Short mmCIF file of C-alpha atoms in Angstrom, two decimals:
data_model
loop_
_atom_site.label_atom_id
_atom_site.label_comp_id
_atom_site.label_asym_id
_atom_site.label_seq_id
_atom_site.Cartn_x
_atom_site.Cartn_y
_atom_site.Cartn_z
CA UNK I 1 -9.64 34.10 -3.86
CA UNK I 2 -6.19 35.29 -3.08
CA UNK I 3 -5.30 39.02 -3.27
CA UNK I 4 -3.18 39.39 -6.44
CA UNK I 5 -1.30 42.29 -4.81
CA UNK I 6 -0.16 40.12 -1.84
CA UNK I 7 3.30 38.64 -2.02
CA UNK I 8 3.67 34.92 -2.60
CA UNK I 9 4.61 32.79 0.36
CA UNK I 10 6.65 29.60 0.54
CA UNK I 11 8.14 27.54 3.35
CA UNK I 12 8.74 24.25 4.99
CA UNK I 13 6.35 23.18 7.77
CA UNK I 14 7.40 20.30 10.05
CA UNK I 15 4.58 18.06 11.36
CA UNK I 16 5.83 16.56 14.63
CA UNK I 17 4.53 14.52 17.47
CA UNK I 18 4.74 11.18 19.32
CA UNK I 19 3.64 8.03 17.49
CA UNK I 20 0.07 7.35 16.47
CA UNK I 21 -1.35 10.95 16.88
CA UNK I 22 -2.32 11.30 13.22
CA UNK I 23 0.57 13.08 11.65
CA UNK I 24 0.50 11.04 8.41
CA UNK I 25 -3.26 11.31 8.10
CA UNK I 26 -2.90 15.06 8.49
CA UNK I 27 -0.25 15.22 5.77
CA UNK I 28 -2.33 13.20 3.39
CA UNK I 29 -5.26 15.50 3.91
CA UNK I 30 -3.18 18.60 3.50
CA UNK I 31 -1.71 17.43 0.11
CA UNK I 32 -4.94 15.76 -1.07
CA UNK I 33 -3.61 12.28 -1.66
CA UNK I 34 -2.54 9.26 0.37
CA UNK I 35 1.14 10.01 0.17
CA UNK I 36 2.31 8.89 3.63
CA UNK I 37 1.33 5.42 4.70
CA UNK I 38 -1.14 5.05 7.56
CA UNK I 39 -2.03 2.27 9.97
CA UNK I 40 -3.49 1.99 13.49
CA UNK I 41 -0.04 0.88 14.77
CA UNK I 42 2.46 3.31 16.24
CA UNK I 43 5.75 3.99 14.43
CA UNK I 44 4.29 3.35 10.98
CA UNK I 45 6.27 6.32 9.57
CA UNK I 46 9.92 5.54 9.41
CA UNK I 47 11.12 8.32 7.02
CA UNK I 48 11.06 12.01 6.51
CA UNK I 49 8.16 12.46 3.96
CA UNK I 50 7.81 15.70 2.09
CA UNK I 51 4.35 16.55 0.81
CA UNK I 52 3.77 19.67 -1.39
CA UNK I 53 0.61 21.65 -1.23
CA UNK I 54 0.05 24.51 -3.71
CA UNK I 55 -2.52 27.14 -2.96
CA UNK I 56 -3.44 30.52 -4.46
CA UNK I 57 -0.61 32.80 -3.44
CA UNK I 58 1.28 30.12 -1.43
CA UNK I 59 3.09 26.89 -1.63
CA UNK I 60 3.84 24.74 1.45
CA UNK I 61 6.33 21.86 1.78
CA UNK I 62 4.95 19.85 4.66
CA UNK I 63 7.41 17.46 6.35
CA UNK I 64 5.94 14.34 7.94
CA UNK I 65 8.18 12.77 10.55
CA UNK I 66 8.55 9.50 12.56
CA UNK I 67 6.97 9.73 15.98
CA UNK I 68 9.42 10.66 18.71
CA UNK I 69 9.23 7.89 21.25
CA UNK I 70 10.66 6.64 24.43
CA UNK I 71 11.97 3.06 24.89
CA UNK I 72 13.11 0.93 22.00
CA UNK I 73 16.87 0.38 22.13
CA UNK I 74 17.38 -1.02 18.66
CA UNK I 75 19.32 0.82 15.98
CA UNK I 76 16.04 1.43 14.11
CA UNK I 77 14.51 3.18 17.12
CA UNK I 78 17.58 5.45 17.45
CA UNK I 79 17.42 6.28 13.78
CA UNK I 80 13.71 7.20 13.91
CA UNK I 81 14.32 9.49 16.81
CA UNK I 82 17.27 11.13 15.02
CA UNK I 83 15.09 11.89 12.07
CA UNK I 84 12.29 13.23 14.34
CA UNK I 85 14.66 15.50 16.11
CA UNK I 86 16.38 16.80 12.97
CA UNK I 87 13.40 17.77 10.85
CA UNK I 88 12.28 20.78 13.00
CA UNK I 89 15.63 22.37 12.14
CA UNK I 90 14.53 22.59 8.49
CA UNK I 91 11.19 24.18 9.27
CA UNK I 92 9.82 27.76 8.95
CA UNK I 93 6.79 26.73 10.98
CA UNK I 94 6.32 23.74 13.28
CA UNK I 95 2.95 21.94 13.84
CA UNK I 96 3.03 19.85 16.95
CA UNK I 97 0.24 17.23 16.79
CA UNK I 98 -1.18 15.64 19.95
CA UNK I 99 -4.12 13.36 20.53
CA UNK I 100 -7.06 14.97 22.38
CA UNK I 101 -7.19 15.41 25.35
CA UNK I 102 -3.92 13.81 26.50
CA UNK I 103 -0.46 15.12 27.22
CA UNK I 104 2.06 12.30 27.72
CA UNK I 105 5.71 12.02 28.64
CA UNK I 106 6.42 11.48 24.95
CA UNK I 107 4.53 14.65 24.10
CA UNK I 108 6.77 16.48 26.58
CA UNK I 109 9.80 15.03 24.75
CA UNK I 110 8.50 16.51 21.57
CA UNK I 111 7.92 19.91 23.15
CA UNK I 112 11.51 19.87 24.37
CA UNK I 113 12.58 19.66 20.76
CA UNK I 114 9.97 22.15 19.46
CA UNK I 115 10.63 24.72 22.21
CA UNK I 116 14.23 25.15 21.04
CA UNK I 117 13.23 26.31 17.56
CA UNK I 118 13.10 30.08 16.87
CA UNK I 119 10.14 29.74 14.46
CA UNK I 120 6.30 29.88 14.97
CA UNK I 121 5.06 26.82 16.82
CA UNK I 122 1.45 25.71 16.43
CA UNK I 123 -0.36 23.13 18.55
CA UNK I 124 -2.73 20.83 16.61
CA UNK I 125 -5.02 18.86 18.89
CA UNK I 126 -6.26 15.96 16.75
CA UNK I 127 -8.95 13.30 17.16
CA UNK I 128 -11.24 15.73 18.85
CA UNK I 129 -14.24 13.51 17.84
CA UNK I 130 -13.04 11.09 20.52
CA UNK I 131 -13.70 13.63 23.33
CA UNK I 132 -17.22 13.07 24.63
CA UNK I 133 -17.25 16.24 26.72
CA UNK I 134 -16.08 19.07 24.45
CA UNK I 135 -15.99 21.31 27.45
CA UNK I 136 -12.91 19.52 28.63
CA UNK I 137 -10.76 20.85 25.75
CA UNK I 138 -10.54 24.56 26.67
CA UNK I 139 -9.42 24.03 30.30
CA UNK I 140 -6.95 21.34 29.01
CA UNK I 141 -5.45 23.92 26.53
CA UNK I 142 -5.45 26.68 29.14
CA UNK I 143 -3.50 24.62 31.61
CA UNK I 144 -1.12 23.40 28.93
CA UNK I 145 -0.43 26.98 27.74
CA UNK I 146 0.80 27.95 31.15
CA UNK I 147 4.02 26.14 30.57
CA UNK I 148 4.03 25.57 26.83
CA UNK I 149 3.74 28.87 24.90
CA UNK I 150 2.55 27.96 21.49
CA UNK I 151 1.88 30.66 18.87
CA UNK I 152 -1.46 29.20 18.00
CA UNK I 153 -3.84 26.28 18.81
CA UNK I 154 -6.02 24.32 16.40
CA UNK I 155 -8.62 21.60 16.98
CA UNK I 156 -8.69 18.95 14.26
CA UNK I 157 -10.30 15.79 13.06
CA UNK I 158 -7.80 15.05 10.39
CA UNK I 159 -9.51 11.85 9.18
CA UNK I 160 -12.46 14.06 8.01
CA UNK I 161 -10.52 17.26 7.27
CA UNK I 162 -12.23 19.21 10.11
CA UNK I 163 -10.22 22.17 11.20
CA UNK I 164 -7.71 22.03 8.34
CA UNK I 165 -8.80 25.21 6.56
CA UNK I 166 -8.08 27.34 9.65
CA UNK I 167 -4.76 25.51 10.24
CA UNK I 168 -3.53 26.09 6.59
CA UNK I 169 -4.51 29.77 6.82
CA UNK I 170 -2.60 30.24 10.05
CA UNK I 171 0.45 28.31 8.59
CA UNK I 172 0.51 30.33 5.35
CA UNK I 173 0.27 33.71 7.21
CA UNK I 174 3.45 32.73 9.12
CA UNK I 175 5.50 31.63 6.12
CA UNK I 176 8.22 33.88 4.62
CA UNK I 177 7.65 35.76 1.38
CA UNK I 178 9.18 33.64 -1.38
CA UNK I 179 8.38 32.25 -4.81
CA UNK I 180 7.20 28.59 -5.20
CA UNK I 181 10.01 26.04 -5.27
CA UNK I 182 8.06 23.17 -6.95
CA UNK I 183 5.84 22.78 -10.00
CA UNK I 184 2.10 23.17 -9.25
CA UNK I 185 1.37 19.47 -9.87
CA UNK I 186 4.31 18.13 -7.83
CA UNK I 187 3.23 16.31 -4.64
CA UNK I 188 6.48 15.06 -3.21
CA UNK I 189 10.26 14.78 -3.75
CA UNK I 190 10.12 11.07 -3.16
CA UNK I 191 10.45 8.59 -6.15
CA UNK I 192 7.78 6.14 -7.26
CA UNK I 193 10.30 3.44 -6.26
CA UNK I 194 10.30 4.69 -2.64
CA UNK I 195 6.52 5.08 -2.63
CA UNK I 196 6.07 1.55 -3.84
CA UNK I 197 8.17 0.20 -1.03
CA UNK I 198 6.20 2.17 1.48
CA UNK I 199 2.89 0.91 0.06
CA UNK I 200 3.99 -2.73 0.49
CA UNK I 201 5.05 -1.98 4.01
CA UNK I 202 1.69 -0.36 4.73
CA UNK I 203 -0.01 -3.64 3.85
CA UNK I 204 2.31 -5.48 6.21
CA UNK I 205 1.42 -3.03 8.98
CA UNK I 206 -2.31 -3.52 8.31
CA UNK I 207 -2.43 -7.28 7.89
CA UNK I 208 0.14 -8.71 10.28
CA UNK I 209 -0.07 -9.18 14.04
CA UNK I 210 1.08 -6.38 16.43
CA UNK I 211 4.73 -7.14 16.72
CA UNK I 212 5.64 -8.74 13.38
CA UNK I 213 5.42 -5.58 11.22
CA UNK I 214 8.28 -3.99 13.18
CA UNK I 215 10.57 -6.88 12.11
CA UNK I 216 9.80 -6.24 8.42
CA UNK I 217 11.05 -3.80 5.75
CA UNK I 218 10.74 -3.64 2.02
CA UNK I 219 13.36 -3.28 -0.68
CA UNK I 220 12.45 -2.69 -4.27
CA UNK I 221 14.71 -4.79 -6.44
CA UNK I 222 13.38 -3.83 -9.82
CA UNK I 223 11.05 -0.97 -11.03
CA UNK I 224 10.44 -0.88 -14.75
CA UNK I 225 7.98 1.46 -16.43
CA UNK I 226 6.64 0.62 -19.95
CA UNK I 227 3.80 2.80 -21.02
CA UNK I 228 1.14 2.70 -18.45
CA UNK I 229 2.43 -0.55 -16.95
CA UNK I 230 4.83 -0.61 -13.97
CA UNK I 231 6.63 -3.98 -13.35
CA UNK I 232 7.82 -3.96 -9.75
CA UNK I 233 9.73 -6.68 -7.87
CA UNK I 234 10.03 -6.20 -4.15
CA UNK I 235 11.75 -8.11 -1.36
CA UNK I 236 10.13 -8.21 2.13
CA UNK I 237 12.85 -8.65 4.68
CA UNK I 238 12.18 -10.25 8.08
CA UNK I 239 14.48 -11.16 10.96
CA UNK I 240 13.76 -14.86 11.51
CA UNK I 241 12.68 -17.92 9.47
CA UNK I 242 9.53 -18.25 11.56
CA UNK I 243 8.53 -14.73 10.60
CA UNK I 244 8.98 -15.56 6.88
CA UNK I 245 6.44 -18.36 7.21
CA UNK I 246 3.86 -16.03 8.81
CA UNK I 247 4.34 -13.42 6.16
CA UNK I 248 3.82 -16.04 3.42
CA UNK I 249 0.86 -17.72 5.14
CA UNK I 250 -0.75 -21.07 4.59
CA UNK I 251 -0.54 -21.82 0.91
CA UNK I 252 0.87 -18.42 0.25
CA UNK I 253 -2.44 -16.74 0.95
CA UNK I 254 -1.16 -14.00 3.26
CA UNK I 255 1.54 -12.91 0.78
CA UNK I 256 -1.07 -12.95 -2.02
CA UNK I 257 -3.36 -10.67 0.06
CA UNK I 258 -0.48 -8.33 0.83
CA UNK I 259 0.42 -8.13 -2.86
CA UNK I 260 -3.14 -7.59 -3.98
CA UNK I 261 -3.71 -4.73 -1.50
CA UNK I 262 -0.40 -3.14 -2.44
CA UNK I 263 -0.95 -3.44 -6.19
CA UNK I 264 -4.34 -1.67 -5.99
CA UNK I 265 -2.88 1.14 -3.96
CA UNK I 266 -0.03 1.56 -6.39
CA UNK I 267 -2.27 1.63 -9.39
CA UNK I 268 -4.38 4.35 -7.80
CA UNK I 269 -1.40 6.46 -6.78
CA UNK I 270 0.61 5.96 -9.94
CA UNK I 271 -2.32 6.29 -12.36
CA UNK I 272 -1.66 3.09 -14.32
CA UNK I 273 -1.45 -0.69 -14.31
CA UNK I 274 0.89 -2.48 -11.91
CA UNK I 275 2.46 -5.97 -12.05
CA UNK I 276 3.92 -6.74 -8.63
CA UNK I 277 6.05 -9.60 -7.57
CA UNK I 278 6.92 -10.26 -3.92
CA UNK I 279 9.54 -12.40 -2.19
CA UNK I 280 10.18 -12.87 1.49
CA UNK I 281 13.81 -13.01 2.62
CA UNK I 282 15.58 -13.36 5.99
CA UNK I 283 18.36 -11.18 7.53
CA UNK I 284 18.94 -11.83 11.14
CA UNK I 285 18.30 -8.74 13.35
CA UNK I 286 18.46 -6.31 10.44
CA UNK I 287 16.65 -3.60 12.52
CA UNK I 288 19.55 -3.53 14.97
CA UNK I 289 22.29 -3.42 12.33
CA UNK I 290 23.57 -0.04 11.04
CA UNK I 291 24.77 -1.44 7.73
CA UNK I 292 21.40 -2.98 7.03
CA UNK I 293 19.63 0.30 7.87
CA UNK I 294 21.91 2.04 5.33
CA UNK I 295 21.09 -0.62 2.65
CA UNK I 296 17.42 -0.26 3.24
CA UNK I 297 17.52 3.54 3.00
CA UNK I 298 16.92 4.52 6.67
CA UNK I 299 19.95 6.72 7.02
CA UNK I 300 19.67 8.91 3.90
#
């Protein structure tokens, strides 16, 4: 129970880190719903995703970010890194997520961004279940702290929710005193149209081979709500004709499986029935074209 005499707290919390350390999984656990898409592949997150968590006496606007990464010279890579670098500027608290027990060159790049911010900076060491010798963690943290002065350290297993209660308590204690900015039942500032596109892209990330998902994006061409039925038409964009054939699959089976998986996720998230139509279209090298990135919503 919260203390009714304590002031209410509200603030923005940036979740940052290199690709594939579990930032989106952490966000989904914190807000209690699969808001940000998740796959085993790095660079799944391409947008700034705001997830709202309302507690007794506090409301937190968590900001999931694309993973800050090295390499990748295309316009898409540059845009993802721009978003990753900008989001900490909006934050009242920063949570830097790493994967236990590693510290990579990309982690150091994230620290270079985090260290410039004049707000509390917490280190969240995720995937601790993968560390066989738990005694390795404390020396790892002690050595890291010598040159990286975080304000707090937390050990997490975000997939199971382990360590989240202590992390939330630490975050809330560091937020400014302020009234809530969102209704108690709000989970995000993103539209259902945006979430529908992300859910289709999630299926592409999960079902296609390692490289092909990075050549795909999704554009919602029509979203019509009638009662509890959402009619959604979406275009899957690829960069070459050969990729189109792979996404469709023999006899259309791959595209059918993508649509079925996406429709089930949408029905669960939106709380109603979904009729989903998918097409596959080709635009040469869209991911290296600034005008295409603007059209597909990557530069908002």
